[in-house]
Amino acid sequence: MKSNQQAKLKAGKITTVASVVVNSVLSILKTATGFATGSTALIADGIHSLADLITDVFTYALIRIAGKEPDEDHPYGHGKFETFGTMFLAIFLAGVSIAIGLEAVDAIQNSEHQKTLTYIALIAAAVSILANEGLYHYCAYKGKQVNSSIIIANAWHHRTDSISSVAALVGIALNMYGFLMADAIAALFVTAFLLKI
């Protein structure tokens, strides 16, 4: 039992470090590029990466708590903290997705401010897809290896970021070919997908 908790803790630490590095870079890259190019979908996607960064740190903290030995107050151990953490992660995702959705609706209502995007926005979205898909596979593998529901849940969080980047990529590409509202619609799609997850 103790060795299993130590394995979870080690896997949690490794996946958290990898996630923090990737999401730090992506949140800066996408948000800065989104503001520079005027892409609502890319800004929303950058906020999603920032949310990933926050939950990565939270995930590791919960794994540490769940790995503690039983004590007087918790004679059966602290494993339930992992379950509560997984639930909190879901609630946090829902809150972030609603905020993104409101921003997208505002962009659609103010369509006169939409402009044609550039290849820089497209490249940023493509980089995000590749980075987050790799992170998803790595974290899912480590989570299954140690049977940790919270590492697996966090892996799926990375998958949602990857898929939201696909939506951003499509929206940006359509915007570049003349459908200017596609970028804001893509941001709205990101919201719908996150709420479903």
Short mmCIF file of C-alpha atoms in Angstrom, two decimals:
data_model
loop_
_atom_site.label_atom_id
_atom_site.label_comp_id
_atom_site.label_asym_id
_atom_site.label_seq_id
_atom_site.Cartn_x
_atom_site.Cartn_y
_atom_site.Cartn_z
CA MET A 1 0.00 0.00 0.00
CA LYS A 2 2.78 2.36 1.00
CA SER A 3 4.79 1.64 -2.16
CA ASN A 4 1.67 2.30 -4.28
CA GLN A 5 1.21 5.73 -2.64
CA GLN A 6 4.89 6.50 -3.18
CA ALA A 7 4.54 5.52 -6.84
CA LYS A 8 1.51 7.83 -7.15
CA LEU A 9 3.41 10.66 -5.52
CA LYS A 10 6.40 10.19 -7.82
CA ALA A 11 4.18 10.00 -10.93
CA GLY A 12 2.26 13.06 -9.73
CA LYS A 13 5.47 15.02 -9.30
CA ILE A 14 6.87 14.03 -12.71
CA THR A 15 3.63 14.76 -14.60
CA THR A 16 3.12 18.04 -12.73
CA VAL A 17 6.60 19.31 -13.61
CA ALA A 18 6.06 18.40 -17.28
CA SER A 19 2.60 20.00 -17.27
CA VAL A 20 3.75 23.19 -15.55
CA VAL A 21 6.56 23.71 -18.05
CA VAL A 22 4.35 23.06 -21.11
CA ASN A 23 1.38 25.07 -19.85
CA SER A 24 3.52 28.02 -18.74
CA VAL A 25 4.94 28.31 -22.25
CA LEU A 26 1.59 27.73 -23.98
CA SER A 27 -0.42 30.14 -21.82
CA ILE A 28 2.07 32.94 -22.57
CA LEU A 29 2.39 32.01 -26.26
CA LYS A 30 -1.35 31.76 -26.97
CA THR A 31 -2.53 34.68 -24.86
CA ALA A 32 0.17 37.05 -26.17
CA THR A 33 -0.39 35.91 -29.77
CA GLY A 34 -4.17 36.18 -29.31
CA PHE A 35 -3.93 39.78 -28.13
CA ALA A 36 -1.34 40.66 -30.78
CA THR A 37 -3.43 39.23 -33.63
CA GLY A 38 -6.92 39.89 -32.22
CA SER A 39 -7.91 36.22 -32.03
CA THR A 40 -10.65 35.66 -29.43
CA ALA A 41 -10.35 31.89 -29.80
CA LEU A 42 -6.61 32.00 -29.16
CA ILE A 43 -7.05 34.22 -26.08
CA ALA A 44 -9.68 31.78 -24.78
CA ASP A 45 -7.33 28.90 -25.51
CA GLY A 46 -4.52 30.71 -23.67
CA ILE A 47 -6.80 31.13 -20.63
CA HIS A 48 -7.50 27.42 -20.82
CA SER A 49 -3.75 26.72 -20.64
CA LEU A 50 -3.50 29.04 -17.64
CA ALA A 51 -6.32 27.06 -16.00
CA ASP A 52 -4.34 23.90 -16.74
CA LEU A 53 -1.32 25.43 -15.04
CA ILE A 54 -3.31 26.22 -11.88
CA THR A 55 -4.89 22.76 -11.73
CA ASP A 56 -1.51 21.07 -12.30
CA VAL A 57 -0.22 22.57 -9.06
CA PHE A 58 -3.50 21.71 -7.31
CA THR A 59 -3.31 18.12 -8.58
CA TYR A 60 0.14 17.57 -7.14
CA ALA A 61 -0.88 19.04 -3.77
CA LEU A 62 -3.83 16.64 -3.57
CA ILE A 63 -1.71 13.64 -4.50
CA ARG A 64 0.65 14.54 -1.64
CA ILE A 65 -2.29 14.73 0.81
CA ALA A 66 -3.82 11.49 -0.47
CA GLY A 67 -0.46 9.74 -0.04
CA LYS A 68 -0.19 10.45 3.70
CA GLU A 69 -0.29 7.57 6.15
CA PRO A 70 -3.45 6.88 8.21
CA ASP A 71 -3.68 8.90 11.44
CA GLU A 72 -6.14 9.39 14.31
CA ASP A 73 -8.44 11.65 12.29
CA HIS A 74 -8.15 9.53 9.13
CA PRO A 75 -7.79 5.87 10.24
CA TYR A 76 -8.42 4.62 6.69
CA GLY A 77 -5.90 6.99 5.13
CA HIS A 78 -6.32 10.12 3.04
CA GLY A 79 -7.27 8.51 -0.30
CA LYS A 80 -10.66 10.26 -0.47
CA PHE A 81 -8.88 13.59 -0.93
CA GLU A 82 -8.01 12.39 -4.44
CA THR A 83 -11.72 11.84 -5.19
CA PHE A 84 -12.62 15.30 -3.85
CA GLY A 85 -9.79 16.79 -5.89
CA THR A 86 -11.10 15.18 -9.07
CA MET A 87 -14.54 16.66 -8.36
CA PHE A 88 -13.05 20.11 -7.69
CA LEU A 89 -11.14 19.91 -10.98
CA ALA A 90 -14.44 19.32 -12.82
CA ILE A 91 -16.10 22.29 -11.09
CA PHE A 92 -13.11 24.52 -11.84
CA LEU A 93 -13.22 23.53 -15.53
CA ALA A 94 -16.92 24.41 -15.69
CA GLY A 95 -16.24 27.88 -14.24
CA VAL A 96 -13.44 28.59 -16.70
CA SER A 97 -15.54 27.43 -19.64
CA ILE A 98 -18.43 29.75 -18.70
CA ALA A 99 -16.03 32.72 -18.55
CA ILE A 100 -14.67 31.82 -22.00
CA GLY A 101 -18.22 31.46 -23.36
CA LEU A 102 -19.23 34.93 -22.16
CA GLU A 103 -16.19 36.42 -23.88
CA ALA A 104 -17.07 34.61 -27.13
CA VAL A 105 -20.70 35.81 -27.02
CA ASP A 106 -19.45 39.37 -26.53
CA ALA A 107 -17.17 39.01 -29.57
CA ILE A 108 -20.07 37.70 -31.70
CA GLN A 109 -22.32 40.58 -30.61
CA ASN A 110 -19.59 43.08 -31.51
CA SER A 111 -18.83 41.58 -34.92
CA GLU A 112 -17.81 44.95 -36.37
CA HIS A 113 -14.58 44.70 -34.39
CA GLN A 114 -13.56 41.40 -35.99
CA LYS A 115 -10.52 41.50 -38.27
CA THR A 116 -8.67 39.11 -40.55
CA LEU A 117 -6.13 37.05 -38.61
CA THR A 118 -2.60 36.08 -39.66
CA TYR A 119 -0.54 32.91 -39.94
CA ILE A 120 1.10 33.70 -36.60
CA ALA A 121 -2.19 32.88 -34.84
CA LEU A 122 -2.53 29.71 -36.91
CA ILE A 123 0.99 28.53 -35.99
CA ALA A 124 0.40 29.20 -32.27
CA ALA A 125 -2.75 27.04 -32.34
CA ALA A 126 -0.91 24.24 -34.18
CA VAL A 127 1.95 24.27 -31.65
CA SER A 128 -0.60 24.04 -28.83
CA ILE A 129 -2.29 21.00 -30.41
CA LEU A 130 0.98 19.09 -30.69
CA ALA A 131 2.24 20.02 -27.22
CA ASN A 132 -0.99 19.23 -25.39
CA GLU A 133 -1.65 15.99 -27.22
CA GLY A 134 1.82 14.82 -26.23
CA LEU A 135 1.18 15.90 -22.64
CA TYR A 136 -2.16 14.07 -22.59
CA HIS A 137 -0.61 10.76 -23.69
CA TYR A 138 2.26 11.09 -21.23
CA CYS A 139 0.04 11.93 -18.22
CA ALA A 140 -2.58 9.28 -19.12
CA TYR A 141 0.16 6.66 -19.35
CA LYS A 142 1.63 7.62 -15.96
CA GLY A 143 -1.83 7.81 -14.35
CA LYS A 144 -2.80 4.32 -15.54
CA GLN A 145 0.60 3.00 -14.52
CA VAL A 146 0.02 3.96 -10.86
CA ASN A 147 -3.82 3.77 -10.95
CA SER A 148 -4.33 7.45 -10.05
CA SER A 149 -7.73 8.88 -10.96
CA ILE A 150 -6.60 12.48 -10.46
CA ILE A 151 -3.57 12.14 -12.77
CA ILE A 152 -5.86 10.58 -15.39
CA ALA A 153 -8.43 13.38 -14.88
CA ASN A 154 -5.67 15.94 -15.33
CA ALA A 155 -4.54 14.13 -18.48
CA TRP A 156 -8.05 14.58 -19.87
CA HIS A 157 -7.77 18.24 -18.97
CA HIS A 158 -4.76 18.39 -21.32
CA ARG A 159 -6.79 16.58 -23.99
CA THR A 160 -9.51 19.25 -23.74
CA ASP A 161 -6.84 21.90 -24.27
CA SER A 162 -5.64 20.02 -27.34
CA ILE A 163 -9.15 19.77 -28.77
CA SER A 164 -9.94 23.40 -27.95
CA SER A 165 -6.78 24.31 -29.87
CA VAL A 166 -8.14 22.34 -32.86
CA ALA A 167 -11.31 24.47 -32.66
CA ALA A 168 -9.16 27.61 -32.46
CA LEU A 169 -7.10 26.44 -35.45
CA VAL A 170 -10.22 25.85 -37.57
CA GLY A 171 -11.74 29.17 -36.49
CA ILE A 172 -8.55 31.08 -37.30
CA ALA A 173 -8.19 29.34 -40.68
CA LEU A 174 -11.81 30.13 -41.65
CA ASN A 175 -11.33 33.71 -40.50
CA MET A 176 -8.27 34.03 -42.73
CA TYR A 177 -10.36 32.86 -45.69
CA GLY A 178 -13.03 35.51 -45.18
CA PHE A 179 -15.43 34.12 -42.55
CA LEU A 180 -14.48 36.69 -39.91
CA MET A 181 -16.90 35.46 -37.23
CA ALA A 182 -15.37 31.96 -37.28
CA ASP A 183 -12.79 32.93 -34.65
CA ALA A 184 -15.45 33.97 -32.10
CA ILE A 185 -17.60 30.95 -32.95
CA ALA A 186 -14.58 28.71 -32.34
CA ALA A 187 -14.17 30.29 -28.90
CA LEU A 188 -17.83 29.46 -28.20
CA PHE A 189 -17.19 25.88 -29.30
CA VAL A 190 -14.34 25.68 -26.80
CA THR A 191 -16.84 26.63 -24.07
CA ALA A 192 -19.37 23.98 -25.11
CA PHE A 193 -16.71 21.29 -25.23
CA LEU A 194 -15.28 22.19 -21.84
CA LEU A 195 -18.72 22.11 -20.21
CA LYS A 196 -19.33 18.64 -21.66
CA ILE A 197 -16.00 17.38 -20.29
#
